JSON list of C-alpha atoms in Angstrom, two decimals:
[
{"chain": "A", "resi": 1, "resn": "UNK", "atom": "CA", "xyz": [-51.38, -15.10, 41.09]},
{"chain": "A", "resi": 2, "resn": "UNK", "atom": "CA", "xyz": [-52.06, -13.98, 44.68]},
{"chain": "A", "resi": 3, "resn": "UNK", "atom": "CA", "xyz": [-55.72, -13.04, 45.71]},
{"chain": "A", "resi": 4, "resn": "UNK", "atom": "CA", "xyz": [-56.46, -9.35, 46.25]},
{"chain": "A", "resi": 5, "resn": "UNK", "atom": "CA", "xyz": [-57.23, -8.50, 49.80]},
{"chain": "A", "resi": 6, "resn": "UNK", "atom": "CA", "xyz": [-60.74, -7.68, 50.56]},
{"chain": "A", "resi": 7, "resn": "UNK", "atom": "CA", "xyz": [-62.89, -6.33, 53.41]},
{"chain": "A", "resi": 8, "resn": "UNK", "atom": "CA", "xyz": [-66.42, -5.55, 53.87]},
{"chain": "A", "resi": 9, "resn": "UNK", "atom": "CA", "xyz": [-67.03, -2.06, 54.93]},
{"chain": "A", "resi": 10, "resn": "UNK", "atom": "CA", "xyz": [-69.76, 0.66, 54.67]},
{"chain": "A", "resi": 11, "resn": "UNK", "atom": "CA", "xyz": [-68.79, 3.92, 52.53]},
{"chain": "A", "resi": 12, "resn": "UNK", "atom": "CA", "xyz": [-71.12, 6.63, 53.15]},
{"chain": "A", "resi": 13, "resn": "UNK", "atom": "CA", "xyz": [-71.44, 10.60, 52.58]},
{"chain": "A", "resi": 14, "resn": "UNK", "atom": "CA", "xyz": [-72.26, 11.62, 56.20]},
{"chain": "A", "resi": 15, "resn": "UNK", "atom": "CA", "xyz": [-72.63, 15.23, 55.13]},
{"chain": "A", "resi": 16, "resn": "UNK", "atom": "CA", "xyz": [-75.46, 14.48, 52.91]},
{"chain": "A", "resi": 17, "resn": "UNK", "atom": "CA", "xyz": [-78.72, 15.97, 54.42]},
{"chain": "A", "resi": 18, "resn": "UNK", "atom": "CA", "xyz": [-80.75, 12.79, 55.15]},
{"chain": "A", "resi": 19, "resn": "UNK", "atom": "CA", "xyz": [-77.62, 11.54, 57.12]},
{"chain": "A", "resi": 20, "resn": "UNK", "atom": "CA", "xyz": [-77.08, 14.55, 58.95]},
{"chain": "A", "resi": 21, "resn": "UNK", "atom": "CA", "xyz": [-80.91, 14.36, 59.98]},
{"chain": "A", "resi": 22, "resn": "UNK", "atom": "CA", "xyz": [-80.73, 10.82, 61.12]},
{"chain": "A", "resi": 23, "resn": "UNK", "atom": "CA", "xyz": [-77.55, 11.87, 63.10]},
{"chain": "A", "resi": 24, "resn": "UNK", "atom": "CA", "xyz": [-79.29, 14.64, 65.06]},
{"chain": "A", "resi": 25, "resn": "UNK", "atom": "CA", "xyz": [-82.37, 12.36, 65.61]},
{"chain": "A", "resi": 26, "resn": "UNK", "atom": "CA", "xyz": [-80.16, 9.86, 67.19]},
{"chain": "A", "resi": 27, "resn": "UNK", "atom": "CA", "xyz": [-78.13, 12.53, 69.30]},
{"chain": "A", "resi": 28, "resn": "UNK", "atom": "CA", "xyz": [-81.12, 14.67, 70.44]},
{"chain": "A", "resi": 29, "resn": "UNK", "atom": "CA", "xyz": [-84.00, 12.42, 70.35]},
{"chain": "A", "resi": 30, "resn": "UNK", "atom": "CA", "xyz": [-87.38, 14.05, 71.37]},
{"chain": "A", "resi": 31, "resn": "UNK", "atom": "CA", "xyz": [-85.55, 17.30, 71.57]},
{"chain": "A", "resi": 32, "resn": "UNK", "atom": "CA", "xyz": [-84.46, 17.49, 68.02]},
{"chain": "A", "resi": 33, "resn": "UNK", "atom": "CA", "xyz": [-87.29, 19.82, 66.90]},
{"chain": "A", "resi": 34, "resn": "UNK", "atom": "CA", "xyz": [-86.38, 22.33, 69.74]},
{"chain": "A", "resi": 35, "resn": "UNK", "atom": "CA", "xyz": [-82.78, 22.02, 69.96]},
{"chain": "A", "resi": 36, "resn": "UNK", "atom": "CA", "xyz": [-80.82, 25.10, 68.63]},
{"chain": "A", "resi": 37, "resn": "UNK", "atom": "CA", "xyz": [-77.67, 22.86, 68.54]},
{"chain": "A", "resi": 38, "resn": "UNK", "atom": "CA", "xyz": [-79.41, 20.28, 66.30]},
{"chain": "A", "resi": 39, "resn": "UNK", "atom": "CA", "xyz": [-80.82, 23.28, 64.14]},
{"chain": "A", "resi": 40, "resn": "UNK", "atom": "CA", "xyz": [-77.29, 24.71, 63.91]},
{"chain": "A", "resi": 41, "resn": "UNK", "atom": "CA", "xyz": [-75.77, 21.37, 62.85]},
{"chain": "A", "resi": 42, "resn": "UNK", "atom": "CA", "xyz": [-78.20, 20.84, 60.10]},
{"chain": "A", "resi": 43, "resn": "UNK", "atom": "CA", "xyz": [-78.03, 24.43, 58.71]},
{"chain": "A", "resi": 44, "resn": "UNK", "atom": "CA", "xyz": [-74.16, 24.54, 58.79]},
{"chain": "A", "resi": 45, "resn": "UNK", "atom": "CA", "xyz": [-72.38, 24.66, 55.44]},
{"chain": "A", "resi": 46, "resn": "UNK", "atom": "CA", "xyz": [-69.65, 22.07, 55.50]},
{"chain": "A", "resi": 47, "resn": "UNK", "atom": "CA", "xyz": [-66.28, 23.35, 54.28]},
{"chain": "A", "resi": 48, "resn": "UNK", "atom": "CA", "xyz": [-65.51, 19.74, 52.86]},
{"chain": "A", "resi": 49, "resn": "UNK", "atom": "CA", "xyz": [-66.96, 16.78, 51.27]},
{"chain": "A", "resi": 50, "resn": "UNK", "atom": "CA", "xyz": [-66.73, 14.07, 53.81]},
{"chain": "A", "resi": 51, "resn": "UNK", "atom": "CA", "xyz": [-66.49, 10.27, 53.07]},
{"chain": "A", "resi": 52, "resn": "UNK", "atom": "CA", "xyz": [-66.83, 7.85, 55.84]},
{"chain": "A", "resi": 53, "resn": "UNK", "atom": "CA", "xyz": [-65.42, 4.23, 55.78]},
{"chain": "A", "resi": 54, "resn": "UNK", "atom": "CA", "xyz": [-66.18, 1.81, 58.63]},
{"chain": "A", "resi": 55, "resn": "UNK", "atom": "CA", "xyz": [-65.71, -0.54, 60.13]},
{"chain": "A", "resi": 56, "resn": "UNK", "atom": "CA", "xyz": [-62.21, -1.48, 58.67]},
{"chain": "A", "resi": 57, "resn": "UNK", "atom": "CA", "xyz": [-60.37, -4.31, 60.42]},
{"chain": "A", "resi": 58, "resn": "UNK", "atom": "CA", "xyz": [-57.07, -3.22, 62.18]},
{"chain": "A", "resi": 59, "resn": "UNK", "atom": "CA", "xyz": [-54.01, -4.83, 60.83]},
{"chain": "A", "resi": 60, "resn": "UNK", "atom": "CA", "xyz": [-50.62, -3.64, 61.39]},
{"chain": "A", "resi": 61, "resn": "UNK", "atom": "CA", "xyz": [-49.85, -0.09, 62.12]},
{"chain": "A", "resi": 62, "resn": "UNK", "atom": "CA", "xyz": [-52.53, 2.67, 62.42]},
{"chain": "A", "resi": 63, "resn": "UNK", "atom": "CA", "xyz": [-50.48, 5.65, 63.32]},
{"chain": "A", "resi": 64, "resn": "UNK", "atom": "CA", "xyz": [-49.73, 8.84, 61.64]},
{"chain": "A", "resi": 65, "resn": "UNK", "atom": "CA", "xyz": [-47.82, 7.10, 58.80]},
{"chain": "A", "resi": 66, "resn": "UNK", "atom": "CA", "xyz": [-51.01, 4.96, 58.07]},
{"chain": "A", "resi": 67, "resn": "UNK", "atom": "CA", "xyz": [-53.12, 8.15, 58.20]},
{"chain": "A", "resi": 68, "resn": "UNK", "atom": "CA", "xyz": [-50.87, 10.10, 55.60]},
{"chain": "A", "resi": 69, "resn": "UNK", "atom": "CA", "xyz": [-50.85, 7.14, 53.35]},
{"chain": "A", "resi": 70, "resn": "UNK", "atom": "CA", "xyz": [-54.77, 7.08, 53.50]},
{"chain": "A", "resi": 71, "resn": "UNK", "atom": "CA", "xyz": [-54.85, 10.87, 52.68]},
{"chain": "A", "resi": 72, "resn": "UNK", "atom": "CA", "xyz": [-52.35, 10.41, 49.94]},
{"chain": "A", "resi": 73, "resn": "UNK", "atom": "CA", "xyz": [-54.31, 7.66, 48.20]},
{"chain": "A", "resi": 74, "resn": "UNK", "atom": "CA", "xyz": [-57.78, 9.04, 48.61]},
{"chain": "A", "resi": 75, "resn": "UNK", "atom": "CA", "xyz": [-59.57, 10.57, 45.71]},
{"chain": "A", "resi": 76, "resn": "UNK", "atom": "CA", "xyz": [-62.97, 11.74, 44.35]},
{"chain": "A", "resi": 77, "resn": "UNK", "atom": "CA", "xyz": [-63.06, 10.92, 40.62]},
{"chain": "A", "resi": 78, "resn": "UNK", "atom": "CA", "xyz": [-65.58, 12.71, 38.32]},
{"chain": "A", "resi": 79, "resn": "UNK", "atom": "CA", "xyz": [-65.78, 11.59, 34.71]},
{"chain": "A", "resi": 80, "resn": "UNK", "atom": "CA", "xyz": [-64.18, 14.13, 32.38]},
{"chain": "A", "resi": 81, "resn": "UNK", "atom": "CA", "xyz": [-63.34, 16.42, 35.24]},
{"chain": "A", "resi": 82, "resn": "UNK", "atom": "CA", "xyz": [-60.28, 16.99, 37.48]},
{"chain": "A", "resi": 83, "resn": "UNK", "atom": "CA", "xyz": [-60.16, 14.64, 40.46]},
{"chain": "A", "resi": 84, "resn": "UNK", "atom": "CA", "xyz": [-60.57, 15.92, 44.01]},
{"chain": "A", "resi": 85, "resn": "UNK", "atom": "CA", "xyz": [-57.74, 14.68, 46.22]},
{"chain": "A", "resi": 86, "resn": "UNK", "atom": "CA", "xyz": [-58.28, 14.29, 50.08]},
{"chain": "A", "resi": 87, "resn": "UNK", "atom": "CA", "xyz": [-56.60, 17.00, 52.44]},
{"chain": "A", "resi": 88, "resn": "UNK", "atom": "CA", "xyz": [-57.07, 14.95, 55.66]},
{"chain": "A", "resi": 89, "resn": "UNK", "atom": "CA", "xyz": [-58.40, 12.07, 57.29]},
{"chain": "A", "resi": 90, "resn": "UNK", "atom": "CA", "xyz": [-59.59, 11.38, 60.93]},
{"chain": "A", "resi": 91, "resn": "UNK", "atom": "CA", "xyz": [-59.09, 7.85, 62.15]},
{"chain": "A", "resi": 92, "resn": "UNK", "atom": "CA", "xyz": [-60.98, 6.59, 65.31]},
{"chain": "A", "resi": 93, "resn": "UNK", "atom": "CA", "xyz": [-60.11, 3.24, 66.69]},
{"chain": "A", "resi": 94, "resn": "UNK", "atom": "CA", "xyz": [-62.41, 0.81, 68.45]},
{"chain": "A", "resi": 95, "resn": "UNK", "atom": "CA", "xyz": [-59.91, -1.29, 70.28]},
{"chain": "A", "resi": 96, "resn": "UNK", "atom": "CA", "xyz": [-62.35, -4.02, 71.50]},
{"chain": "A", "resi": 97, "resn": "UNK", "atom": "CA", "xyz": [-63.60, -4.66, 67.91]},
{"chain": "A", "resi": 98, "resn": "UNK", "atom": "CA", "xyz": [-60.24, -4.04, 66.52]},
{"chain": "A", "resi": 99, "resn": "UNK", "atom": "CA", "xyz": [-61.79, -1.72, 63.94]},
{"chain": "A", "resi": 100, "resn": "UNK", "atom": "CA", "xyz": [-61.25, 1.76, 62.37]},
{"chain": "A", "resi": 101, "resn": "UNK", "atom": "CA", "xyz": [-63.74, 4.44, 61.48]},
{"chain": "A", "resi": 102, "resn": "UNK", "atom": "CA", "xyz": [-62.22, 6.78, 58.99]},
{"chain": "A", "resi": 103, "resn": "UNK", "atom": "CA", "xyz": [-63.33, 10.17, 57.71]},
{"chain": "A", "resi": 104, "resn": "UNK", "atom": "CA", "xyz": [-61.86, 11.68, 54.58]},
{"chain": "A", "resi": 105, "resn": "UNK", "atom": "CA", "xyz": [-62.07, 15.29, 54.11]},
{"chain": "A", "resi": 106, "resn": "UNK", "atom": "CA", "xyz": [-62.19, 16.58, 50.41]},
{"chain": "A", "resi": 107, "resn": "UNK", "atom": "CA", "xyz": [-62.06, 20.33, 49.73]},
{"chain": "A", "resi": 108, "resn": "UNK", "atom": "CA", "xyz": [-65.10, 21.83, 47.96]},
{"chain": "A", "resi": 109, "resn": "UNK", "atom": "CA", "xyz": [-62.87, 23.33, 45.49]},
{"chain": "A", "resi": 110, "resn": "UNK", "atom": "CA", "xyz": [-65.69, 23.05, 42.87]},
{"chain": "A", "resi": 111, "resn": "UNK", "atom": "CA", "xyz": [-69.39, 22.51, 43.46]},
{"chain": "A", "resi": 112, "resn": "UNK", "atom": "CA", "xyz": [-70.40, 18.92, 42.30]},
{"chain": "A", "resi": 113, "resn": "UNK", "atom": "CA", "xyz": [-73.64, 19.06, 40.25]},
{"chain": "A", "resi": 114, "resn": "UNK", "atom": "CA", "xyz": [-76.18, 16.75, 38.95]},
{"chain": "A", "resi": 115, "resn": "UNK", "atom": "CA", "xyz": [-74.50, 17.07, 35.52]},
{"chain": "A", "resi": 116, "resn": "UNK", "atom": "CA", "xyz": [-71.54, 15.34, 36.94]},
{"chain": "A", "resi": 117, "resn": "UNK", "atom": "CA", "xyz": [-73.74, 12.24, 37.32]},
{"chain": "A", "resi": 118, "resn": "UNK", "atom": "CA", "xyz": [-71.47, 10.05, 39.31]},
{"chain": "A", "resi": 119, "resn": "UNK", "atom": "CA", "xyz": [-68.70, 10.46, 41.75]},
{"chain": "A", "resi": 120, "resn": "UNK", "atom": "CA", "xyz": [-66.25, 7.71, 42.40]},
{"chain": "A", "resi": 121, "resn": "UNK", "atom": "CA", "xyz": [-64.49, 7.31, 45.74]},
{"chain": "A", "resi": 122, "resn": "UNK", "atom": "CA", "xyz": [-61.19, 5.50, 45.75]},
{"chain": "A", "resi": 123, "resn": "UNK", "atom": "CA", "xyz": [-58.59, 4.85, 48.66]},
{"chain": "A", "resi": 124, "resn": "UNK", "atom": "CA", "xyz": [-55.95, 2.22, 49.38]},
{"chain": "A", "resi": 125, "resn": "UNK", "atom": "CA", "xyz": [-56.27, 1.23, 53.15]},
{"chain": "A", "resi": 126, "resn": "UNK", "atom": "CA", "xyz": [-53.02, -0.65, 53.68]},
{"chain": "A", "resi": 127, "resn": "UNK", "atom": "CA", "xyz": [-53.22, -3.48, 51.10]},
{"chain": "A", "resi": 128, "resn": "UNK", "atom": "CA", "xyz": [-56.96, -3.19, 50.59]},
{"chain": "A", "resi": 129, "resn": "UNK", "atom": "CA", "xyz": [-58.41, -1.01, 47.84]},
{"chain": "A", "resi": 130, "resn": "UNK", "atom": "CA", "xyz": [-61.79, 0.34, 48.55]},
{"chain": "A", "resi": 131, "resn": "UNK", "atom": "CA", "xyz": [-64.05, 1.88, 45.80]},
{"chain": "A", "resi": 132, "resn": "UNK", "atom": "CA", "xyz": [-67.41, 3.22, 45.88]},
{"chain": "A", "resi": 133, "resn": "UNK", "atom": "CA", "xyz": [-69.64, 4.94, 43.23]},
{"chain": "A", "resi": 134, "resn": "UNK", "atom": "CA", "xyz": [-72.14, 7.62, 44.18]},
{"chain": "A", "resi": 135, "resn": "UNK", "atom": "CA", "xyz": [-74.92, 8.33, 41.75]},
{"chain": "A", "resi": 136, "resn": "UNK", "atom": "CA", "xyz": [-75.58, 11.88, 42.42]},
{"chain": "A", "resi": 137, "resn": "UNK", "atom": "CA", "xyz": [-79.21, 11.72, 41.27]},
{"chain": "A", "resi": 138, "resn": "UNK", "atom": "CA", "xyz": [-79.79, 9.29, 44.17]},
{"chain": "A", "resi": 139, "resn": "UNK", "atom": "CA", "xyz": [-78.40, 12.21, 46.52]},
{"chain": "A", "resi": 140, "resn": "UNK", "atom": "CA", "xyz": [-81.23, 14.65, 45.84]},
{"chain": "A", "resi": 141, "resn": "UNK", "atom": "CA", "xyz": [-83.20, 15.77, 48.83]},
{"chain": "A", "resi": 142, "resn": "UNK", "atom": "CA", "xyz": [-86.18, 17.99, 48.59]},
{"chain": "A", "resi": 143, "resn": "UNK", "atom": "CA", "xyz": [-85.16, 18.84, 45.00]},
{"chain": "A", "resi": 144, "resn": "UNK", "atom": "CA", "xyz": [-81.56, 19.81, 45.83]},
{"chain": "A", "resi": 145, "resn": "UNK", "atom": "CA", "xyz": [-78.30, 17.73, 45.48]},
{"chain": "A", "resi": 146, "resn": "UNK", "atom": "CA", "xyz": [-77.33, 17.30, 49.21]},
{"chain": "A", "resi": 147, "resn": "UNK", "atom": "CA", "xyz": [-73.63, 16.53, 49.76]}
]
């Protein structure tokens, strides 16, 4: 039996409030407290759930066919509920490192709640299956589920 391809990647939920705060601190530095742009970014209601996967090693084609295959295979599974399928993916390439950063967009067709307990992200990137579980209780920030 052939070994399943594997890759070490980071799977994150960049629209989660703590990650958004970290991003504006990096971008605006000391001006983060006074920047109207930083405040608007933090207060913006995201139209999609976004899952980021990086860095993924580049092997083979990375064009629109690859992006469409990613979108087709990406799903958020919630036990006992209908899955949420990706509607888009943005792929950025770092040619020097030969890696990809991929952002998957999932419609907020229904609100995820703490009662859902866990969300599992699944995608097949070429021949590499990627799976990540998110425990929603770990994504509570200031008493509110932040996705």
